[in-house]
Coordinates of C-alpha atoms and ligand atoms in Angstrom, one line a residue:
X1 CA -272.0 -28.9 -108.5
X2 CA -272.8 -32.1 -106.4
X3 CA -270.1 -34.5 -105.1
X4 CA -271.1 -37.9 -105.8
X5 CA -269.7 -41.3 -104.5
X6 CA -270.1 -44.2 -106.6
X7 CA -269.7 -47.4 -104.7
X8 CA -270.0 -50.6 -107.9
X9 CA -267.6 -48.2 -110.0
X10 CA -266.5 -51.1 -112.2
X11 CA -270.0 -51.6 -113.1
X12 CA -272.6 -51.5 -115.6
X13 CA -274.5 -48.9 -113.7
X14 CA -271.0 -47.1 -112.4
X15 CA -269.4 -47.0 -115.1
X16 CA -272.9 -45.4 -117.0
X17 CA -272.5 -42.6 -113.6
X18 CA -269.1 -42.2 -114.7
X19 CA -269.9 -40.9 -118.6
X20 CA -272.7 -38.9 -116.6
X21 CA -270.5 -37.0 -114.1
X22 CA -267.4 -36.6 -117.9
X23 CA -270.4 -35.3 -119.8
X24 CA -271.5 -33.0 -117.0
X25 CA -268.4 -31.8 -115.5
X26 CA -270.5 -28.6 -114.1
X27 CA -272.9 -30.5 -112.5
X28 CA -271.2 -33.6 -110.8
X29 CA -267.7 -34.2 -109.4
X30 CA -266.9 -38.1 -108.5
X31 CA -265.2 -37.5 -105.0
X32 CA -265.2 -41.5 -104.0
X33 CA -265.0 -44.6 -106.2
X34 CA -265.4 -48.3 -105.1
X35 CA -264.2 -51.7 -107.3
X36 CA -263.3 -54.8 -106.4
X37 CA -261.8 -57.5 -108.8
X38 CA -262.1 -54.4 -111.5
X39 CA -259.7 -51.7 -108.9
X40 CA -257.0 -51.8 -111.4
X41 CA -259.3 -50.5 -114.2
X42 CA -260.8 -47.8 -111.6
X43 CA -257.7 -46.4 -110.5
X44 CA -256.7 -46.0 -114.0
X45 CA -259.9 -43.9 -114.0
X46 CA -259.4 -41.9 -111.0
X47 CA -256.3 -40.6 -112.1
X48 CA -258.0 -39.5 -115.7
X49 CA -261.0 -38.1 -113.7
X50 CA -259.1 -36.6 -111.0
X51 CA -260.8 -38.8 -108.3
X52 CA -259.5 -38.3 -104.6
X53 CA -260.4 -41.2 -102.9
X54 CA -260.7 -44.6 -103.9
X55 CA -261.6 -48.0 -102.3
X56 CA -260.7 -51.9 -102.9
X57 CA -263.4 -53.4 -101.6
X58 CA -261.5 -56.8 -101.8
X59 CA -260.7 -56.2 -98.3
X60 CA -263.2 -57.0 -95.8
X61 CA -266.0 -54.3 -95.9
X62 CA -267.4 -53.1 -92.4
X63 CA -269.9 -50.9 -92.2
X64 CA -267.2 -48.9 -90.1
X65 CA -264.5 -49.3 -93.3
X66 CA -267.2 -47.6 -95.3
X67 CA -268.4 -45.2 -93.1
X68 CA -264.8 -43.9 -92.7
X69 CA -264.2 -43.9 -96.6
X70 CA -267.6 -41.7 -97.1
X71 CA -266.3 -39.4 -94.4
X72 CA -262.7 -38.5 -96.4
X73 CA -264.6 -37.8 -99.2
X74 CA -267.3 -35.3 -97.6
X75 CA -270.0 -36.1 -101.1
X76 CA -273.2 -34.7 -101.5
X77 CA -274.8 -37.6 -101.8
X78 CA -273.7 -41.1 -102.9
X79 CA -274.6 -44.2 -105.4
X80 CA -274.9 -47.2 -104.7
X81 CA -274.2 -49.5 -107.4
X82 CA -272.9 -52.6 -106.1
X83 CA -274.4 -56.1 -107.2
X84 CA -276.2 -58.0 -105.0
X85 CA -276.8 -58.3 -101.0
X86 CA -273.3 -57.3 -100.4
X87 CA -274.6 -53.4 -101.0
X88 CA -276.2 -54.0 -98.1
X89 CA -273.5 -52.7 -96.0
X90 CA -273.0 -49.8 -98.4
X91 CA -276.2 -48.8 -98.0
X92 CA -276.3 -49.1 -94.1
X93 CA -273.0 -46.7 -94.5
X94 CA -274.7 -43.8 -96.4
X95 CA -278.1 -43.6 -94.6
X96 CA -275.6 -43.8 -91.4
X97 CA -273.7 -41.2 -92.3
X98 CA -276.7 -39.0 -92.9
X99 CA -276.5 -38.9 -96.9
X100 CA -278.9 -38.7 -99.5
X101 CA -278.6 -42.5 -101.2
X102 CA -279.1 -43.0 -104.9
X103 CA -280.2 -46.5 -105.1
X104 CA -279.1 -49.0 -107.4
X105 CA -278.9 -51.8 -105.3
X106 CA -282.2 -53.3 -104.8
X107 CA -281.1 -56.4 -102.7
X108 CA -280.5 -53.9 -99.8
X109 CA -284.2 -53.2 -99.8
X110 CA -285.0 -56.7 -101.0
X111 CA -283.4 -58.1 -97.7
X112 CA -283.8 -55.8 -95.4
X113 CA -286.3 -53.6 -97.1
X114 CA -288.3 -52.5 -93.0
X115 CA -284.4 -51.5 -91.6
X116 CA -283.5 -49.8 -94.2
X117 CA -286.5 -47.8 -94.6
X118 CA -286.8 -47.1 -90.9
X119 CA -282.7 -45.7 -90.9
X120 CA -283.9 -43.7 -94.0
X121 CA -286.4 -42.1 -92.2
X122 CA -284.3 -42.1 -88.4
X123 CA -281.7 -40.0 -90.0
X124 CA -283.7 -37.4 -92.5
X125 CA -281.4 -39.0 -95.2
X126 CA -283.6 -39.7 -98.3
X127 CA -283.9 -42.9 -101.0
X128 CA -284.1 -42.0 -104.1
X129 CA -284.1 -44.9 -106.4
X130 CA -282.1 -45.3 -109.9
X131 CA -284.0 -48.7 -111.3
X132 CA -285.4 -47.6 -113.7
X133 CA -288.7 -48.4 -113.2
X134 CA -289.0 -47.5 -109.7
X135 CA -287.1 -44.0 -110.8
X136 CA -290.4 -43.9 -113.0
X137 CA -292.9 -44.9 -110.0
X138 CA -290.7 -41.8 -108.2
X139 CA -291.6 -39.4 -111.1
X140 CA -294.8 -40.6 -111.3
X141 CA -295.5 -39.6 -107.5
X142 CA -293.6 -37.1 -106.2
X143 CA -294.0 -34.8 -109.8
X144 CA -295.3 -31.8 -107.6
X145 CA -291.8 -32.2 -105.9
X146 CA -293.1 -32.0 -102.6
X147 CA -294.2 -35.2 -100.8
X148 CA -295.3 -38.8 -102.3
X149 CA -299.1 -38.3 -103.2
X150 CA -301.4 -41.2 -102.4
X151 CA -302.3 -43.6 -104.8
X152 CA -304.3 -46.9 -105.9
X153 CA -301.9 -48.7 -108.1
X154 CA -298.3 -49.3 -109.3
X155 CA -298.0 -51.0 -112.8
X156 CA -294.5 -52.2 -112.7
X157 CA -293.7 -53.1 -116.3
X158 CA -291.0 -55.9 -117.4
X159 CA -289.8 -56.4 -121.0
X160 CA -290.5 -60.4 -120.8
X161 CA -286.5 -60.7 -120.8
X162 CA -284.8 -63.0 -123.9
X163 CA -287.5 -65.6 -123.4
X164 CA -291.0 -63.9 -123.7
X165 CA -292.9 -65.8 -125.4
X166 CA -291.6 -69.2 -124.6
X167 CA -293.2 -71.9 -122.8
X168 CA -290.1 -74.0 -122.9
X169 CA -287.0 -73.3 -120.7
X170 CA -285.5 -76.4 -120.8
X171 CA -282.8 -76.4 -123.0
X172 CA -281.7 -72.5 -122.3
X173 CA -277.6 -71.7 -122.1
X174 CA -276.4 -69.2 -120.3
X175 CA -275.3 -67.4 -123.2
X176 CA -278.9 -67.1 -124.6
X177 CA -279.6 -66.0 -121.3
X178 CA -277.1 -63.0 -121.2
X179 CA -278.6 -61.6 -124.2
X180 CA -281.1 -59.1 -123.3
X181 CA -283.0 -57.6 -125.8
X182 CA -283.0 -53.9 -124.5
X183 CA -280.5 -53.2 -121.6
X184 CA -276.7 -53.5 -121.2
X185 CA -276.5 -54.7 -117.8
X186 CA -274.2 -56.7 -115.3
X187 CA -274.3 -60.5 -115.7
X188 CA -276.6 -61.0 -112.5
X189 CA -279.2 -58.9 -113.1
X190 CA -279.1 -59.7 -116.7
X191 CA -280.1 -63.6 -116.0
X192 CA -282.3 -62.2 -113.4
X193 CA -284.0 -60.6 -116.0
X194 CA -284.1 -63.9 -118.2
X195 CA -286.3 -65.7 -114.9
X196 CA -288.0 -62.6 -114.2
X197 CA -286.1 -63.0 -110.5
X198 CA -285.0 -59.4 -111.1
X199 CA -288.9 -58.0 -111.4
X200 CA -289.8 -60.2 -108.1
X201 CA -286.7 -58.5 -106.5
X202 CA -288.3 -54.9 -107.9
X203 CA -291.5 -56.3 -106.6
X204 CA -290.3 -56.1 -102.6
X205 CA -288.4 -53.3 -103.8
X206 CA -291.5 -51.0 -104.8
X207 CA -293.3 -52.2 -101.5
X208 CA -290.8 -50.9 -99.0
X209 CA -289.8 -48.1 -101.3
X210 CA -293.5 -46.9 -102.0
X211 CA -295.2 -48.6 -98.8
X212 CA -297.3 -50.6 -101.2
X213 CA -299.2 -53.8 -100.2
X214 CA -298.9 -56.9 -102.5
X215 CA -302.3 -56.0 -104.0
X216 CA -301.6 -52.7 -105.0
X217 CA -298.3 -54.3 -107.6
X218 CA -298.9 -55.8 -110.6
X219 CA -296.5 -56.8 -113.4
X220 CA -297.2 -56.1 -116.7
X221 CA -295.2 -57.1 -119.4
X222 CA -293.9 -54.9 -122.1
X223 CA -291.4 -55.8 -124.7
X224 CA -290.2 -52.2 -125.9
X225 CA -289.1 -51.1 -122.3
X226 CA -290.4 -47.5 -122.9
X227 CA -293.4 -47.2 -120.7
X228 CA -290.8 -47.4 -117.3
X229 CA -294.0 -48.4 -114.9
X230 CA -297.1 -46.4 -114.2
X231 CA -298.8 -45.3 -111.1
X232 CA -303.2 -45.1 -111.1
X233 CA -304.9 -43.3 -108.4
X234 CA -307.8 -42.7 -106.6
X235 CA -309.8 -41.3 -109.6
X236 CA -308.6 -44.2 -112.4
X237 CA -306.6 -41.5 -113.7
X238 CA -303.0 -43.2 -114.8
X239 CA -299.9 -41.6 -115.2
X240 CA -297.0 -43.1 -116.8
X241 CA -292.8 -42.3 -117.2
X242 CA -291.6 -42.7 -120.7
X243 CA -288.0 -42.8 -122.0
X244 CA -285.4 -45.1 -124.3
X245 CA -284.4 -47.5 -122.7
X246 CA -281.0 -46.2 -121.1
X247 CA -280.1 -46.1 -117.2
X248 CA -278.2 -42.1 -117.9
X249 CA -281.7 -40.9 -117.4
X250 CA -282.7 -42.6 -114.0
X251 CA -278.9 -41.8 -112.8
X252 CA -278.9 -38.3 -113.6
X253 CA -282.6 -37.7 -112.2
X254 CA -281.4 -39.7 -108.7
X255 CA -278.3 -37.5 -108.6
X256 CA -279.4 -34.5 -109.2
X257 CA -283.5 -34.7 -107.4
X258 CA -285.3 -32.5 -107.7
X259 CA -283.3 -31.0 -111.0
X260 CA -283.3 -32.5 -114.5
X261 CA -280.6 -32.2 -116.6
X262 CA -279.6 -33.1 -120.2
X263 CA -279.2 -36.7 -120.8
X264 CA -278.7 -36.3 -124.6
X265 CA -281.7 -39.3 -125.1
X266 CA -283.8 -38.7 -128.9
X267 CA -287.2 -37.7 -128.4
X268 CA -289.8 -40.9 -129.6
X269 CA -291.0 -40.9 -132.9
X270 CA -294.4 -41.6 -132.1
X271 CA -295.5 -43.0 -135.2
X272 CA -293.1 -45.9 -135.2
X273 CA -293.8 -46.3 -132.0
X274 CA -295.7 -50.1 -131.2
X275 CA -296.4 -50.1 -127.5
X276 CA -297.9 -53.2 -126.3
X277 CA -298.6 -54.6 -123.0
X278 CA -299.3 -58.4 -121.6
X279 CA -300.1 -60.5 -119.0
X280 CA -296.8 -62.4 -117.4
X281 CA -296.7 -65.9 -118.1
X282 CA -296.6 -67.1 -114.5
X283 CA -296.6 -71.0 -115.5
X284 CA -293.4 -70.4 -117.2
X285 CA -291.9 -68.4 -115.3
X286 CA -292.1 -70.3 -111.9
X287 CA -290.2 -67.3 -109.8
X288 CA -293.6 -65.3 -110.4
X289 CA -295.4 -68.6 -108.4
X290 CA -292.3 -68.4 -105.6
X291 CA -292.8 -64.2 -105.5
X292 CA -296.9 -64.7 -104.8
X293 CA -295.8 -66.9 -102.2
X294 CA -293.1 -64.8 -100.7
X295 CA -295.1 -61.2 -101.1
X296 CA -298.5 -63.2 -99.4
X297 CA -296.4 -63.6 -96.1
X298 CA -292.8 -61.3 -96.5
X299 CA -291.0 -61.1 -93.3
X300 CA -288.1 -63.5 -93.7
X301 CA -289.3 -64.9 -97.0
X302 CA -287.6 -61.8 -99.5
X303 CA -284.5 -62.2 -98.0
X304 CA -284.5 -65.8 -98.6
X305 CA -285.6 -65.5 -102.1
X306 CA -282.7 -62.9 -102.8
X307 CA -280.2 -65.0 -101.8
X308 CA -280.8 -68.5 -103.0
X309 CA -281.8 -66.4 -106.4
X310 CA -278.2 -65.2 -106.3
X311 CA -276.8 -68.4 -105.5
X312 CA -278.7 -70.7 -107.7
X313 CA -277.8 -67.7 -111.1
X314 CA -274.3 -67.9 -110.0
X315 CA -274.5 -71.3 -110.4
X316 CA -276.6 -71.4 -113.9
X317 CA -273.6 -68.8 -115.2
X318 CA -271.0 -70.9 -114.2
X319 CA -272.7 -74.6 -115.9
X320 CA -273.1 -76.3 -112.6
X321 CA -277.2 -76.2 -113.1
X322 CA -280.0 -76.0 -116.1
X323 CA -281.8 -73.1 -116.0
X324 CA -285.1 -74.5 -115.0
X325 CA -283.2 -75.7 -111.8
X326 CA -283.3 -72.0 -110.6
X327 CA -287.1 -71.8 -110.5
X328 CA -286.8 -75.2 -108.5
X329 CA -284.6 -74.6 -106.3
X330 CA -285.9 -71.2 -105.6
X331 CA -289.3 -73.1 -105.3
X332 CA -287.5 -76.0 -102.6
X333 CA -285.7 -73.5 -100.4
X334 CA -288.4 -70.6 -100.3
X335 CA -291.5 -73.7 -99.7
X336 CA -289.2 -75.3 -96.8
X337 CA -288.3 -72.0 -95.5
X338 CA -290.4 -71.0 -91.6
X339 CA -291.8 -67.6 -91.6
X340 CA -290.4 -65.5 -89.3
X341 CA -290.0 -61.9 -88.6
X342 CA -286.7 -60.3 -88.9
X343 CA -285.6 -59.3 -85.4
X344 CA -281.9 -57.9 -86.0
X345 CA -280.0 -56.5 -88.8
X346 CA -277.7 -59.7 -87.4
X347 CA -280.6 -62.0 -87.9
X348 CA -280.8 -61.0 -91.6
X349 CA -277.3 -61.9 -92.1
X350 CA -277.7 -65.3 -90.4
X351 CA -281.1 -66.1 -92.4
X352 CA -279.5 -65.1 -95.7
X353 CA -276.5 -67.2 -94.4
X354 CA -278.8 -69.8 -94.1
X355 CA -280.9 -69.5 -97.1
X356 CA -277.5 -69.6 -99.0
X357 CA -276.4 -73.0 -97.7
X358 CA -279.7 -74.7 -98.1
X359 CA -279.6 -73.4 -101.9
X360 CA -275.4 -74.8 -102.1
X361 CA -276.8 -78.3 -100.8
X362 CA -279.3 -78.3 -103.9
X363 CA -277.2 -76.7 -106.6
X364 CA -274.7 -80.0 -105.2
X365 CA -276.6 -82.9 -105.2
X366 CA -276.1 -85.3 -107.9
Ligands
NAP401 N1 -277.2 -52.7 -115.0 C1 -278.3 -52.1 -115.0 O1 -278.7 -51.6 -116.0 C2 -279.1 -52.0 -113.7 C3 -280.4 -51.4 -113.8 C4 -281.1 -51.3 -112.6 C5 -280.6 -51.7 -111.4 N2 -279.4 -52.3 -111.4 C6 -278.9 -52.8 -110.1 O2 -277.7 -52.1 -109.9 C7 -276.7 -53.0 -109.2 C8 -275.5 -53.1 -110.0 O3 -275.8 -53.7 -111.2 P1 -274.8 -53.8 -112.4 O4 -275.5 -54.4 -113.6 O5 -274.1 -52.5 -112.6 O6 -273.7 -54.9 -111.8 P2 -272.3 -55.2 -112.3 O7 -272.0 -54.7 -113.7 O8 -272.1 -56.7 -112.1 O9 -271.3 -54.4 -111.3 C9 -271.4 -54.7 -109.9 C10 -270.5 -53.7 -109.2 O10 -270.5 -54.1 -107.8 C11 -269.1 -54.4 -107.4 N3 -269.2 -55.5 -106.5 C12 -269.6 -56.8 -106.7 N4 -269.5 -57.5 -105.6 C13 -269.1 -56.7 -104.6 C14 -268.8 -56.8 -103.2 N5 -268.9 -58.0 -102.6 N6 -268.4 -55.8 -102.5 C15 -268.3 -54.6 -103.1 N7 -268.5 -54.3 -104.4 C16 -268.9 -55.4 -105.1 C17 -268.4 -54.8 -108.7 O11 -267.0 -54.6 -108.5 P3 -265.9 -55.5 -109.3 O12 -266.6 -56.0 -110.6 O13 -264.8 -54.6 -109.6 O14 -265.5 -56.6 -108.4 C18 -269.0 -53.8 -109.7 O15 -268.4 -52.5 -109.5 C19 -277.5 -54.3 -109.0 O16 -278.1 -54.2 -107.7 C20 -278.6 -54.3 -110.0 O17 -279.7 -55.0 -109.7 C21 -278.6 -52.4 -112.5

């Protein structure tokens, strides 16, 4: 049995770890849950699922708060599920507290991918990643269980979003946006999806996790969302993770490494199955222009491009901007933006600070 945190419980993805750990009461016990403008809704939970200790992360959310909340609860290993660069901190707590980290939230490793890497490694307390596609990548490497084998190539594959196939963005709503054609996912990461901004973010996040270079990613689009990403080594040979598309396989593998368990998924019927695979549209899809630009130099440049992507969708969801204003502003502030190495875990907060109010000034003006 393995006691589980899940910070984000309120969530798309938390909520998903929640059925998990009802479905497999043997296997996981929630000893921590986090929500925020949802805590009403978790609490309600707790007391169904029995759930110790819970957190209103509506208060202000120190690394120390954190730390202190993962201590009570004495888990196994914790899940990270919050949205966006705010599961920074959450993540800092875990690997701090010497914990295995199930990782949902890929901004932490978007922003401050070298730091977090380098605690990961400082404090024997492993990554194990829950995006789908870089759960696949994971699979892909590490299927001998022991170490992460060399290799040549990741193929990190991307559905297209609502809009593959289009060459004209210009009249998009958001709510054509937040239809995605094959996952159930948070708002954010759901638009993301629509720009492609989420597979830039999985981009940086498969180079930290996997200690890839730029060259050794490339996107490949593919509508059904059942290859999860492939991994080619030295020989050509290429090996590939296959599944429906549902986050309770990636979740359960994450939480319970190096175990599988049953994630009642149907088995493919091969015959109906129509795999195809593409070439990303990068004229179209301008953030794939801002990501070559970003990747080619890194250091500040994914932190930047996380959070003006964050501002700028927020802003698209609310009405304030068209959604071809995201690729331009993400284009303005990323183009404008010095490149500088990352000195502190202090100096990432003030460049995303930064980043963030150079992106406001843009989503303002007339
Ligand atoms: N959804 C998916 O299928 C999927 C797949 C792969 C990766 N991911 C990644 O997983 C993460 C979560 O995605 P999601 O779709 O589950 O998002 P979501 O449905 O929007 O849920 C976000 C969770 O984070 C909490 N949260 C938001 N802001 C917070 C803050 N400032 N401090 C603490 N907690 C905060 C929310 O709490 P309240 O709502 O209660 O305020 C909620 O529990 C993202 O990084 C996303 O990229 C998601």
């Amino acid at each position: 049995m393995k006691k589980v945190i899940i910070f984000g419980a309120s969530g798309s993805v938390g909520r998903s770890a929640i059925e998990l750990a009802k479905a497999n009461p043997a296997q996981f016990k929630i000893v921590g849950a986090s929500a925020g403008s949802r805590f009403k809704g978790l609490k309600k939970t707790a007391a169904e699922l029995n759930i110790k200790h819970v957190l209103d992360t509506r208060g202000e959310m120190t690394t120390e708060v954190i730390t202190s909340f993962i201590a009570q609860c004495e888990p196994d290993i914790v899940l990270n599920a919050v949205s966006g660069f705010a599961g920074l901190r959450f993540t800092l707590a875990t690997l701090e507290s010497n914990l295995p980290l199930a990782l949902a939230n890929k901004e932490s490793l978007v922003a401050a991918g070298d730091f977090v890497m380098a605690l990961s490694q400082e404090r024997r307390a492993p990554i194990i990643p829950v995006d789908s596609e870089h759960s696949a990548i994971w699979q892909c490497l590490i299927n001998d269980r022991t170490e992460i084998k060399p290799f040549h190539k990741i193929y990190l594959t991307c559905s297209g979003g609502p809009f593959f196939g289009q060459t004209d963005l210009s009249t998009v709503t958001p709510h054509q946006a937040l239809e995605h054609p094959n996952w159930d996912m948070g708002a954010g990461i759901t638009i993301d999806s629509a720009t492609l901004a989420n597979k830039c973010l999985e981009f940086f996040e498969a180079m930290h996790l996997f200690e890839a270079t730029k060259d050794q990613v490339e996107i490949v689009i593919h509508p059904q969302s059942v290859v999860h990403s492939m991994v080619q080594f030295a020989d050509s040979s290429i090996i590939a993770q296959l599944s429906p598309p549902s986050m309770q396989l990636p979740i359960a593998y994450a939480l319970n490494y190096p175990e599988r368990s049953e994630c009642g998924l149907p088995s493919p019927d091969f015959s109906a199955l129509d795999l195809n695979f593409r070439t990303p549209d990068k004229s179209t899809f301008r953030t794939l222009q801002v990501l070559e630009h970003c990747a080619a130099h890194m250091q500040n440049l994914p932190t930047v491009f996380n959070a003006v992507n964050e501002e700028a969708r927020n802003a698209f969801i609310r009405g304030e901007i068209s959604f071809l204003r995201i690729f331009e502003i993400l284009e303005a502030v990323t183009s404008q933006t010095r490149v500088k190495p990352l000195e502190s875990l202090e100096h990432i907060y003030e460049v995303d600070q930064s980043a963030r109010a150079m992106a406001k000034s843009l989503i303002h003006k007339p």
